Amino acid sequence: MRDGLIPAILCHLKVLLLSFVAALTLAPNFVFGQSPGPTIVEFWIKSDTLFLDISLNAEAFLAGVDPQSATGFDDNRHYKDLRQLVSSELEPKVKAFAKPWMQTLQVDIAGPVVLSYEGVSIPVVGDPQTVRTSKLLLTAPLTDGASGFRLTWPDGSGSAVIKQQRVSAPYTGYLTGGQTTPVIPLQGGAALTTEQTLQTFLPKGLSQVLTSGPKPILLVLTLVFLSLNLRPFLMQLLFFSLGILLGLSAGAFDAVSISSTAASQSLAFAIAGLAVWNLISRRLQILRVIAVFAAGLLQGLVWTFALTEIGVPPNHLPPAILGFAGGIVLALCAVAFAAFAASVVITGGLHRLQGRVSILASMVIAGAGVFLTVEPWLFG
């Protein structure tokens, strides 16, 4: 590998990044607005009263749609009809829903507390194609000596970011359905540290790879079977990992946004393309590294949906992204190194056998990539 390879790669990557952002910006059918985020629950204490200010997609709750779904609203007629209602028409529906729903919102402050419905603030209709965030206000009286707060988020309500307000070092965290916060001091001081945020999101990144289907695994295997030589393998893995981190960051910070359908199709096409590339050339070239980096960017953008569904405390976004991406990369690297080691053992390090294994594996992966590409049309 020539000494000038890495500078040349970096130069080409600059052009790729600019082109990538420009393409996403100029393609109206490819780029969409911000995907719906988690429900936000802000709580504080004032005059011996607990206040819960819940920012939520009320229409999704009323229609029985996953409030964190990026695509689940398009075909739901009930949701669309609710989204067209003005606030005076929607408010009684929200009130009728909220009174039984808030009984499932378990709050414990030195024992269970009974929540009271105080009202809902609903924005104007605006663009019916975008999510409308309403604010639901609940209250509860406090008993003397109350010092700790715990909340259990109801099953079937998506995820929620829990934010403590009006204290120093406030608690911020997130819950999925059925989960409960730790005991949160009402006087403050329970803020998550950067280390705690990293520790929280790292295992979630690891588990995400296991629940994302075959595409991430197939994609990383295309890097293994370019040549079964260590240096090209490590170089590709490095740039693929960087692409995932940058893509996830760009999506999480709303720099770019991609539809889940387009992302899924693009990943399938990338799998087939890189596998076919393995059959044509076994050398690591600048264009190959750029293509691998672009595939990592795309994969990172896809996992933005998962991170959004989990819900990230806004003031902990950078360490959450780093932890989540780190978990993903660790899992994919483990798969890649296991496949690489198994292939080396099978071939005994013989160059001729390595070539045959690479070709056979790449043909199988390319076939899987082609199938995943056409699957929506075959079975849709």
mmCIF file of C-alpha atoms in Angstrom:
data_model
loop_
_atom_site.group_PDB
_atom_site.id
_atom_site.type_symbol
_atom_site.label_atom_id
_atom_site.label_comp_id
_atom_site.label_asym_id
_atom_site.label_seq_id
_atom_site.Cartn_x
_atom_site.Cartn_y
_atom_site.Cartn_z
ATOM 1 C CA MET A 1 0.000 0.000 0.000
ATOM 2 C CA ARG A 2 1.489 3.299 -1.083
ATOM 3 C CA ASP A 3 2.445 5.926 1.514
ATOM 4 C CA GLY A 4 0.128 8.427 -0.156
ATOM 5 C CA LEU A 5 -2.929 6.221 0.122
ATOM 6 C CA ILE A 6 -4.297 7.604 3.410
ATOM 7 C CA PRO A 7 -3.963 11.321 2.402
ATOM 8 C CA ALA A 8 -5.651 10.496 -0.898
ATOM 9 C CA ILE A 9 -8.448 8.693 0.943
ATOM 10 C CA LEU A 10 -8.989 11.668 3.253
ATOM 11 C CA CYS A 11 -9.114 14.019 0.281
ATOM 12 C CA HIS A 12 -11.720 11.901 -1.454
ATOM 13 C CA LEU A 13 -13.720 11.578 1.758
ATOM 14 C CA LYS A 14 -14.136 15.346 1.924
ATOM 15 C CA VAL A 15 -15.709 15.293 -1.519
ATOM 16 C CA LEU A 16 -17.860 12.303 -0.544
ATOM 17 C CA LEU A 17 -19.198 13.984 2.593
ATOM 18 C CA LEU A 18 -20.133 17.151 0.699
ATOM 19 C CA SER A 19 -21.784 15.117 -2.045
ATOM 20 C CA PHE A 20 -23.584 12.957 0.486
ATOM 21 C CA VAL A 21 -25.079 15.920 2.329
ATOM 22 C CA ALA A 22 -25.954 17.661 -0.941
ATOM 23 C CA ALA A 23 -27.693 14.571 -2.284
ATOM 24 C CA LEU A 24 -29.759 14.165 0.854
ATOM 25 C CA THR A 25 -30.649 17.851 0.824
ATOM 26 C CA LEU A 26 -31.715 17.912 -2.811
ATOM 27 C CA ALA A 27 -33.723 14.689 -2.809
ATOM 28 C CA PRO A 28 -37.188 15.545 -1.444
ATOM 29 C CA ASN A 29 -38.451 11.976 -1.641
ATOM 30 C CA PHE A 30 -35.419 10.733 0.228
ATOM 31 C CA VAL A 31 -35.191 13.211 3.069
ATOM 32 C CA PHE A 32 -37.942 13.723 5.589
ATOM 33 C CA GLY A 33 -38.469 15.941 8.581
ATOM 34 C CA GLN A 34 -37.347 15.036 12.028
ATOM 35 C CA SER A 35 -38.686 11.666 13.145
ATOM 36 C CA PRO A 36 -40.873 11.749 16.271
ATOM 37 C CA GLY A 37 -38.880 11.616 19.466
ATOM 38 C CA PRO A 38 -39.762 10.122 22.833
ATOM 39 C CA THR A 39 -42.347 11.564 25.190
ATOM 40 C CA ILE A 40 -40.801 14.167 27.523
ATOM 41 C CA VAL A 41 -41.828 14.080 31.191
ATOM 42 C CA GLU A 42 -40.673 17.114 33.173
ATOM 43 C CA PHE A 43 -41.356 17.182 36.904
ATOM 44 C CA TRP A 44 -40.773 19.668 39.715
ATOM 45 C CA ILE A 45 -41.984 20.576 43.199
ATOM 46 C CA LYS A 46 -43.717 23.835 44.124
ATOM 47 C CA SER A 47 -45.691 24.662 47.283
ATOM 48 C CA ASP A 48 -45.894 21.033 48.421
ATOM 49 C CA THR A 49 -47.284 19.981 45.044
ATOM 50 C CA LEU A 50 -45.765 17.706 42.428
ATOM 51 C CA PHE A 51 -46.115 18.916 38.836
ATOM 52 C CA LEU A 52 -45.768 16.618 35.815
ATOM 53 C CA ASP A 53 -45.576 18.391 32.450
ATOM 54 C CA ILE A 54 -45.778 15.709 29.737
ATOM 55 C CA SER A 55 -44.929 16.636 26.131
ATOM 56 C CA LEU A 56 -46.457 13.944 23.949
ATOM 57 C CA ASN A 57 -47.873 13.089 20.549
ATOM 58 C CA ALA A 58 -51.471 13.017 21.783
ATOM 59 C CA GLU A 59 -52.925 11.908 18.450
ATOM 60 C CA ALA A 60 -50.680 8.830 18.421
ATOM 61 C CA PHE A 61 -51.804 7.822 21.918
ATOM 62 C CA LEU A 62 -55.456 8.314 20.971
ATOM 63 C CA ALA A 63 -55.066 6.330 17.724
ATOM 64 C CA GLY A 64 -53.193 3.495 19.424
ATOM 65 C CA VAL A 65 -50.063 4.086 17.325
ATOM 66 C CA ASP A 66 -46.530 3.693 18.674
ATOM 67 C CA PRO A 67 -45.679 7.338 19.477
ATOM 68 C CA GLN A 68 -42.024 6.769 18.495
ATOM 69 C CA SER A 69 -42.803 5.158 15.140
ATOM 70 C CA ALA A 70 -41.086 6.878 12.213
ATOM 71 C CA THR A 71 -43.487 5.463 9.613
ATOM 72 C CA GLY A 72 -46.514 4.110 11.484
ATOM 73 C CA PHE A 73 -48.699 7.203 10.977
ATOM 74 C CA ASP A 74 -48.872 7.256 7.177
ATOM 75 C CA ASP A 75 -51.558 4.588 6.767
ATOM 76 C CA ASN A 76 -53.543 5.202 9.954
ATOM 77 C CA ARG A 77 -56.784 6.953 9.022
ATOM 78 C CA HIS A 78 -57.754 7.578 12.645
ATOM 79 C CA TYR A 79 -54.448 9.325 13.355
ATOM 80 C CA LYS A 80 -54.788 11.511 10.244
ATOM 81 C CA ASP A 81 -58.306 12.541 11.212
ATOM 82 C CA LEU A 82 -57.174 13.427 14.744
ATOM 83 C CA ARG A 83 -54.226 15.390 13.372
ATOM 84 C CA GLN A 84 -56.653 17.624 11.450
ATOM 85 C CA LEU A 85 -58.648 18.586 14.552
ATOM 86 C CA VAL A 86 -58.254 22.040 16.055
ATOM 87 C CA SER A 87 -57.358 22.257 19.747
ATOM 88 C CA SER A 88 -60.948 22.857 20.928
ATOM 89 C CA GLU A 89 -62.064 19.641 19.188
ATOM 90 C CA LEU A 90 -59.103 17.531 20.274
ATOM 91 C CA GLU A 91 -58.971 18.670 23.914
ATOM 92 C CA PRO A 92 -62.021 16.705 25.189
ATOM 93 C CA LYS A 93 -60.701 13.556 23.498
ATOM 94 C CA VAL A 94 -57.314 13.982 25.184
ATOM 95 C CA LYS A 95 -59.012 14.583 28.543
ATOM 96 C CA ALA A 96 -61.127 11.440 28.172
ATOM 97 C CA PHE A 97 -57.987 9.441 27.332
ATOM 98 C CA ALA A 98 -55.750 11.007 29.986
ATOM 99 C CA LYS A 99 -57.929 10.301 33.022
ATOM 100 C CA PRO A 100 -57.728 6.484 32.780
ATOM 101 C CA TRP A 101 -54.209 6.527 31.271
ATOM 102 C CA MET A 102 -52.679 8.529 34.119
ATOM 103 C CA GLN A 103 -53.795 5.817 36.550
ATOM 104 C CA THR A 104 -51.241 3.549 34.833
ATOM 105 C CA LEU A 105 -48.559 6.202 35.313
ATOM 106 C CA GLN A 106 -47.294 4.981 38.666
ATOM 107 C CA VAL A 107 -45.684 7.679 40.817
ATOM 108 C CA ASP A 108 -44.249 6.880 44.230
ATOM 109 C CA ILE A 109 -43.256 9.576 46.747
ATOM 110 C CA ALA A 110 -43.065 7.934 50.158
ATOM 111 C CA GLY A 111 -45.893 5.772 48.838
ATOM 112 C CA PRO A 112 -48.174 5.857 45.776
ATOM 113 C CA VAL A 113 -49.633 9.245 44.886
ATOM 114 C CA VAL A 114 -52.900 10.036 43.108
ATOM 115 C CA LEU A 115 -52.457 12.231 40.033
ATOM 116 C CA SER A 116 -54.956 14.904 39.040
ATOM 117 C CA TYR A 117 -55.640 16.104 35.503
ATOM 118 C CA GLU A 118 -55.066 19.862 35.182
ATOM 119 C CA GLY A 119 -55.398 20.392 31.433
ATOM 120 C CA VAL A 120 -53.684 20.073 28.082
ATOM 121 C CA SER A 121 -52.102 22.649 25.786
ATOM 122 C CA ILE A 122 -52.502 21.781 22.089
ATOM 123 C CA PRO A 123 -50.785 23.757 19.294
ATOM 124 C CA VAL A 124 -52.578 24.870 16.143
ATOM 125 C CA VAL A 125 -53.042 22.330 13.350
ATOM 126 C CA GLY A 126 -50.187 23.688 11.202
ATOM 127 C CA ASP A 127 -48.673 21.202 8.749
ATOM 128 C CA PRO A 128 -50.654 17.955 9.237
ATOM 129 C CA GLN A 129 -47.721 15.938 7.865
ATOM 130 C CA THR A 130 -45.561 16.743 10.893
ATOM 131 C CA VAL A 131 -45.904 15.604 14.485
ATOM 132 C CA ARG A 132 -47.804 17.938 16.803
ATOM 133 C CA THR A 133 -46.538 17.959 20.397
ATOM 134 C CA SER A 134 -49.140 18.669 23.068
ATOM 135 C CA LYS A 135 -48.436 19.365 26.742
ATOM 136 C CA LEU A 136 -50.384 17.487 29.389
ATOM 137 C CA LEU A 137 -50.232 18.842 32.952
ATOM 138 C CA LEU A 138 -50.774 16.538 35.948
ATOM 139 C CA THR A 139 -50.377 17.336 39.639
ATOM 140 C CA ALA A 140 -50.333 15.520 42.980
ATOM 141 C CA PRO A 141 -50.127 16.739 46.604
ATOM 142 C CA LEU A 142 -47.037 15.862 48.626
ATOM 143 C CA THR A 143 -46.962 14.460 52.120
ATOM 144 C CA ASP A 144 -44.716 15.924 54.826
ATOM 145 C CA GLY A 145 -41.184 14.595 54.729
ATOM 146 C CA ALA A 146 -41.346 13.432 51.094
ATOM 147 C CA SER A 147 -37.798 13.265 49.742
ATOM 148 C CA GLY A 148 -37.630 10.774 46.868
ATOM 149 C CA PHE A 149 -39.508 10.382 43.574
ATOM 150 C CA ARG A 150 -39.980 7.229 41.481
ATOM 151 C CA LEU A 151 -41.946 6.874 38.261
ATOM 152 C CA THR A 152 -42.961 3.760 36.326
ATOM 153 C CA TRP A 153 -43.686 4.405 32.665
ATOM 154 C CA PRO A 154 -46.745 2.494 31.350
ATOM 155 C CA ASP A 155 -46.386 -0.419 28.931
ATOM 156 C CA GLY A 156 -47.423 0.400 25.378
ATOM 157 C CA SER A 157 -46.582 4.093 25.716
ATOM 158 C CA GLY A 158 -43.294 4.075 23.838
ATOM 159 C CA SER A 159 -40.284 5.550 25.591
ATOM 160 C CA ALA A 160 -39.974 8.637 27.756
ATOM 161 C CA VAL A 161 -37.242 11.056 28.726
ATOM 162 C CA ILE A 162 -37.575 11.980 32.403
ATOM 163 C CA LYS A 163 -36.284 15.456 33.294
ATOM 164 C CA GLN A 164 -36.192 17.018 36.732
ATOM 165 C CA GLN A 165 -36.587 20.805 36.789
ATOM 166 C CA ARG A 166 -35.903 23.734 39.125
ATOM 167 C CA VAL A 167 -33.176 22.075 41.221
ATOM 168 C CA SER A 168 -29.395 21.929 41.049
ATOM 169 C CA ALA A 169 -27.819 18.888 39.357
ATOM 170 C CA PRO A 170 -31.234 17.611 38.153
ATOM 171 C CA TYR A 171 -31.902 14.010 37.182
ATOM 172 C CA THR A 172 -32.284 13.191 33.493
ATOM 173 C CA GLY A 173 -32.900 9.686 32.214
ATOM 174 C CA TYR A 174 -35.148 7.630 29.977
ATOM 175 C CA LEU A 175 -37.589 4.776 30.359
ATOM 176 C CA THR A 176 -39.204 2.274 28.042
ATOM 177 C CA GLY A 177 -42.601 0.716 28.768
ATOM 178 C CA GLY A 178 -42.723 -0.967 32.163
ATOM 179 C CA GLN A 179 -39.422 0.475 33.414
ATOM 180 C CA THR A 180 -39.022 2.450 36.640
ATOM 181 C CA THR A 181 -36.668 5.288 37.509
ATOM 182 C CA PRO A 182 -34.301 4.999 40.462
ATOM 183 C CA VAL A 183 -35.285 6.969 43.558
ATOM 184 C CA ILE A 184 -34.689 10.588 42.539
ATOM 185 C CA PRO A 185 -33.946 13.107 45.322
ATOM 186 C CA LEU A 186 -36.561 15.846 45.128
ATOM 187 C CA GLN A 187 -33.975 18.436 46.161
ATOM 188 C CA GLY A 188 -31.721 17.611 43.192
ATOM 189 C CA GLY A 189 -28.233 16.173 42.903
ATOM 190 C CA ALA A 190 -29.119 13.052 40.876
ATOM 191 C CA ALA A 191 -27.723 14.121 37.493
ATOM 192 C CA LEU A 192 -26.210 11.381 35.350
ATOM 193 C CA THR A 193 -22.486 11.731 34.809
ATOM 194 C CA THR A 194 -20.853 11.297 31.416
ATOM 195 C CA GLU A 195 -19.481 7.945 32.554
ATOM 196 C CA GLN A 196 -22.928 6.768 33.658
ATOM 197 C CA THR A 197 -24.441 7.792 30.320
ATOM 198 C CA LEU A 198 -21.762 5.881 28.437
ATOM 199 C CA GLN A 199 -22.340 2.826 30.630
ATOM 200 C CA THR A 200 -26.081 3.048 30.029
ATOM 201 C CA PHE A 201 -25.981 3.287 26.227
ATOM 202 C CA LEU A 202 -23.050 0.954 25.505
ATOM 203 C CA PRO A 203 -25.016 -2.261 26.209
ATOM 204 C CA LYS A 204 -27.971 -0.884 24.261
ATOM 205 C CA GLY A 205 -25.717 -0.530 21.223
ATOM 206 C CA LEU A 206 -24.495 -4.095 21.693
ATOM 207 C CA SER A 207 -28.027 -5.484 21.896
ATOM 208 C CA GLN A 208 -29.148 -3.376 18.933
ATOM 209 C CA VAL A 209 -26.940 -5.380 16.565
ATOM 210 C CA LEU A 210 -28.607 -8.600 17.729
ATOM 211 C CA THR A 211 -32.102 -7.266 17.033
ATOM 212 C CA SER A 212 -31.493 -5.464 13.725
ATOM 213 C CA GLY A 213 -31.828 -8.439 11.387
ATOM 214 C CA PRO A 214 -29.179 -9.786 9.003
ATOM 215 C CA LYS A 215 -28.250 -6.623 7.128
ATOM 216 C CA PRO A 216 -25.590 -5.196 9.527
ATOM 217 C CA ILE A 217 -23.963 -8.628 9.842
ATOM 218 C CA LEU A 218 -23.918 -9.204 6.074
ATOM 219 C CA LEU A 219 -22.546 -5.722 5.522
ATOM 220 C CA VAL A 220 -19.613 -6.187 7.885
ATOM 221 C CA LEU A 221 -18.897 -9.642 6.414
ATOM 222 C CA THR A 222 -18.341 -8.062 2.992
ATOM 223 C CA LEU A 223 -15.319 -6.342 4.556
ATOM 224 C CA VAL A 224 -13.899 -9.647 5.783
ATOM 225 C CA PHE A 225 -14.019 -11.405 2.426
ATOM 226 C CA LEU A 226 -12.323 -8.803 0.252
ATOM 227 C CA SER A 227 -9.025 -10.674 0.519
ATOM 228 C CA LEU A 228 -8.707 -12.312 3.977
ATOM 229 C CA ASN A 229 -5.552 -10.272 4.545
ATOM 230 C CA LEU A 230 -5.223 -8.528 7.878
ATOM 231 C CA ARG A 231 -4.183 -5.038 6.776
ATOM 232 C CA PRO A 232 -7.004 -4.442 4.244
ATOM 233 C CA PHE A 233 -9.463 -5.954 6.719
ATOM 234 C CA LEU A 234 -8.434 -3.612 9.545
ATOM 235 C CA MET A 235 -8.389 -0.568 7.257
ATOM 236 C CA GLN A 236 -11.928 -1.249 6.065
ATOM 237 C CA LEU A 237 -13.165 -1.930 9.579
ATOM 238 C CA LEU A 238 -11.695 1.368 10.780
ATOM 239 C CA PHE A 239 -13.390 3.473 8.108
ATOM 240 C CA PHE A 240 -16.647 1.538 8.424
ATOM 241 C CA SER A 241 -16.673 2.245 12.176
ATOM 242 C CA LEU A 242 -15.925 5.933 11.615
ATOM 243 C CA GLY A 243 -18.782 6.066 9.130
ATOM 244 C CA ILE A 244 -21.195 4.562 11.661
ATOM 245 C CA LEU A 245 -20.181 7.094 14.328
ATOM 246 C CA LEU A 246 -20.484 10.073 11.975
ATOM 247 C CA GLY A 247 -23.746 8.857 10.456
ATOM 248 C CA LEU A 248 -25.303 8.248 13.853
ATOM 249 C CA SER A 249 -24.144 11.672 15.036
ATOM 250 C CA ALA A 250 -25.502 13.416 11.925
ATOM 251 C CA GLY A 251 -28.869 11.735 12.350
ATOM 252 C CA ALA A 252 -29.102 12.300 16.103
ATOM 253 C CA PHE A 253 -28.290 16.010 15.725
ATOM 254 C CA ASP A 254 -30.808 16.298 12.839
ATOM 255 C CA ALA A 255 -28.115 17.303 10.355
ATOM 256 C CA VAL A 256 -29.658 14.806 7.920
ATOM 257 C CA SER A 257 -32.709 12.575 8.063
ATOM 258 C CA ILE A 258 -33.565 9.609 5.890
ATOM 259 C CA SER A 259 -36.741 7.582 5.555
ATOM 260 C CA SER A 260 -36.577 4.079 7.008
ATOM 261 C CA THR A 261 -37.737 2.526 3.711
ATOM 262 C CA ALA A 262 -35.078 4.271 1.660
ATOM 263 C CA ALA A 263 -32.424 3.430 4.246
ATOM 264 C CA SER A 264 -33.337 -0.260 4.316
ATOM 265 C CA GLN A 265 -33.250 -0.516 0.536
ATOM 266 C CA SER A 266 -29.955 1.344 0.330
ATOM 267 C CA LEU A 267 -28.356 -1.001 2.869
ATOM 268 C CA ALA A 268 -29.451 -4.053 0.884
ATOM 269 C CA PHE A 269 -28.007 -2.503 -2.266
ATOM 270 C CA ALA A 270 -24.731 -1.721 -0.438
ATOM 271 C CA ILE A 271 -24.440 -5.353 0.709
ATOM 272 C CA ALA A 272 -24.868 -6.647 -2.831
ATOM 273 C CA GLY A 273 -22.535 -4.002 -4.277
ATOM 274 C CA LEU A 274 -19.650 -4.587 -1.871
ATOM 275 C CA ALA A 275 -19.972 -8.378 -2.206
ATOM 276 C CA VAL A 276 -19.854 -8.161 -5.998
ATOM 277 C CA TRP A 277 -16.857 -5.840 -5.656
ATOM 278 C CA ASN A 278 -15.090 -8.648 -3.784
ATOM 279 C CA LEU A 279 -15.581 -10.880 -6.832
ATOM 280 C CA ILE A 280 -14.144 -8.302 -9.212
ATOM 281 C CA SER A 281 -11.141 -7.071 -7.264
ATOM 282 C CA ARG A 282 -9.308 -8.347 -4.193
ATOM 283 C CA ARG A 283 -7.135 -5.255 -3.731
ATOM 284 C CA LEU A 284 -7.848 -2.437 -1.308
ATOM 285 C CA GLN A 285 -8.203 0.740 -3.362
ATOM 286 C CA ILE A 286 -9.163 4.301 -2.527
ATOM 287 C CA LEU A 287 -12.631 3.951 -4.021
ATOM 288 C CA ARG A 288 -13.217 0.786 -2.009
ATOM 289 C CA VAL A 289 -12.371 2.556 1.261
ATOM 290 C CA ILE A 290 -14.668 5.448 0.328
ATOM 291 C CA ALA A 291 -17.490 3.022 -0.485
ATOM 292 C CA VAL A 292 -17.008 1.272 2.863
ATOM 293 C CA PHE A 293 -17.045 4.625 4.676
ATOM 294 C CA ALA A 294 -20.256 5.597 2.829
ATOM 295 C CA ALA A 295 -21.851 2.282 3.827
ATOM 296 C CA GLY A 296 -20.930 3.028 7.441
ATOM 297 C CA LEU A 297 -22.509 6.487 7.177
ATOM 298 C CA LEU A 298 -25.704 4.946 5.867
ATOM 299 C CA GLN A 299 -25.742 2.287 8.576
ATOM 300 C CA GLY A 300 -25.240 4.981 11.222
ATOM 301 C CA LEU A 301 -28.192 6.972 9.869
ATOM 302 C CA VAL A 302 -30.343 3.840 9.989
ATOM 303 C CA TRP A 303 -29.517 3.293 13.659
ATOM 304 C CA THR A 304 -30.608 6.847 14.414
ATOM 305 C CA PHE A 305 -34.176 5.492 14.349
ATOM 306 C CA ALA A 306 -33.321 3.005 17.099
ATOM 307 C CA LEU A 307 -31.632 5.682 19.202
ATOM 308 C CA THR A 308 -34.666 7.948 18.797
ATOM 309 C CA GLU A 309 -37.013 5.167 19.894
ATOM 310 C CA ILE A 310 -34.883 4.544 22.976
ATOM 311 C CA GLY A 311 -34.897 8.245 23.810
ATOM 312 C CA VAL A 312 -31.839 10.284 24.742
ATOM 313 C CA PRO A 313 -31.697 12.927 27.465
ATOM 314 C CA PRO A 314 -31.053 16.138 25.465
ATOM 315 C CA ASN A 315 -28.208 17.314 27.705
ATOM 316 C CA HIS A 316 -26.497 13.903 27.446
ATOM 317 C CA LEU A 317 -26.647 13.497 23.670
ATOM 318 C CA PRO A 318 -22.888 13.346 22.843
ATOM 319 C CA PRO A 319 -21.954 10.657 25.422
ATOM 320 C CA ALA A 320 -25.136 8.729 24.581
ATOM 321 C CA ILE A 321 -24.218 8.711 20.886
ATOM 322 C CA LEU A 322 -20.654 7.694 21.693
ATOM 323 C CA GLY A 323 -21.786 4.879 23.994
ATOM 324 C CA PHE A 324 -24.452 3.623 21.591
ATOM 325 C CA ALA A 325 -22.088 3.743 18.600
ATOM 326 C CA GLY A 326 -19.354 2.108 20.674
ATOM 327 C CA GLY A 327 -21.627 -0.798 21.543
ATOM 328 C CA ILE A 328 -22.620 -1.244 17.898
ATOM 329 C CA VAL A 329 -19.020 -1.145 16.701
ATOM 330 C CA LEU A 330 -17.877 -3.596 19.383
ATOM 331 C CA ALA A 331 -20.571 -6.081 18.382
ATOM 332 C CA LEU A 332 -19.848 -5.774 14.658
ATOM 333 C CA CYS A 333 -16.085 -5.992 15.209
ATOM 334 C CA ALA A 334 -16.604 -9.167 17.262
ATOM 335 C CA VAL A 335 -18.562 -10.715 14.381
ATOM 336 C CA ALA A 336 -15.976 -9.576 11.829
ATOM 337 C CA PHE A 337 -12.976 -10.863 13.798
ATOM 338 C CA ALA A 338 -14.718 -14.178 14.482
ATOM 339 C CA ALA A 339 -15.422 -14.651 10.771
ATOM 340 C CA PHE A 340 -11.888 -13.608 9.845
ATOM 341 C CA ALA A 341 -10.298 -15.972 12.387
ATOM 342 C CA ALA A 342 -12.522 -18.879 11.334
ATOM 343 C CA SER A 343 -11.645 -18.337 7.688
ATOM 344 C CA VAL A 344 -7.905 -18.211 8.442
ATOM 345 C CA VAL A 345 -8.151 -21.432 10.434
ATOM 346 C CA ILE A 346 -10.122 -23.177 7.682
ATOM 347 C CA THR A 347 -7.696 -22.131 4.950
ATOM 348 C CA GLY A 348 -4.595 -22.708 7.045
ATOM 349 C CA GLY A 349 -3.257 -19.351 5.842
ATOM 350 C CA LEU A 350 -2.858 -20.638 2.271
ATOM 351 C CA HIS A 351 -3.309 -17.810 -0.209
ATOM 352 C CA ARG A 352 -4.977 -20.015 -2.821
ATOM 353 C CA LEU A 353 -7.567 -21.385 -0.396
ATOM 354 C CA GLN A 354 -8.197 -17.905 0.994
ATOM 355 C CA GLY A 355 -9.111 -16.722 -2.485
ATOM 356 C CA ARG A 356 -11.574 -19.579 -2.956
ATOM 357 C CA VAL A 357 -13.217 -19.008 0.432
ATOM 358 C CA SER A 358 -13.483 -15.267 -0.243
ATOM 359 C CA ILE A 359 -15.116 -15.851 -3.618
ATOM 360 C CA LEU A 360 -17.570 -18.446 -2.324
ATOM 361 C CA ALA A 361 -18.559 -16.360 0.705
ATOM 362 C CA SER A 362 -18.897 -13.202 -1.387
ATOM 363 C CA MET A 363 -21.159 -15.000 -3.876
ATOM 364 C CA VAL A 364 -23.443 -16.102 -1.033
ATOM 365 C CA ILE A 365 -23.500 -12.607 0.490
ATOM 366 C CA ALA A 366 -24.149 -11.000 -2.903
ATOM 367 C CA GLY A 367 -27.084 -13.358 -3.444
ATOM 368 C CA ALA A 368 -28.479 -12.465 -0.025
ATOM 369 C CA GLY A 369 -28.033 -8.769 -0.798
ATOM 370 C CA VAL A 370 -29.894 -9.094 -4.105
ATOM 371 C CA PHE A 371 -32.713 -10.974 -2.367
ATOM 372 C CA LEU A 372 -32.999 -8.315 0.341
ATOM 373 C CA THR A 373 -33.054 -5.639 -2.365
ATOM 374 C CA VAL A 374 -35.964 -7.145 -4.297
ATOM 375 C CA GLU A 375 -37.798 -8.598 -1.278
ATOM 376 C CA PRO A 376 -40.106 -5.569 -0.771
ATOM 377 C CA TRP A 377 -41.389 -5.903 -4.340
ATOM 378 C CA LEU A 378 -41.699 -9.683 -4.184
ATOM 379 C CA PHE A 379 -43.561 -9.868 -0.877
ATOM 380 C CA GLY A 380 -44.839 -6.319 -0.449
#
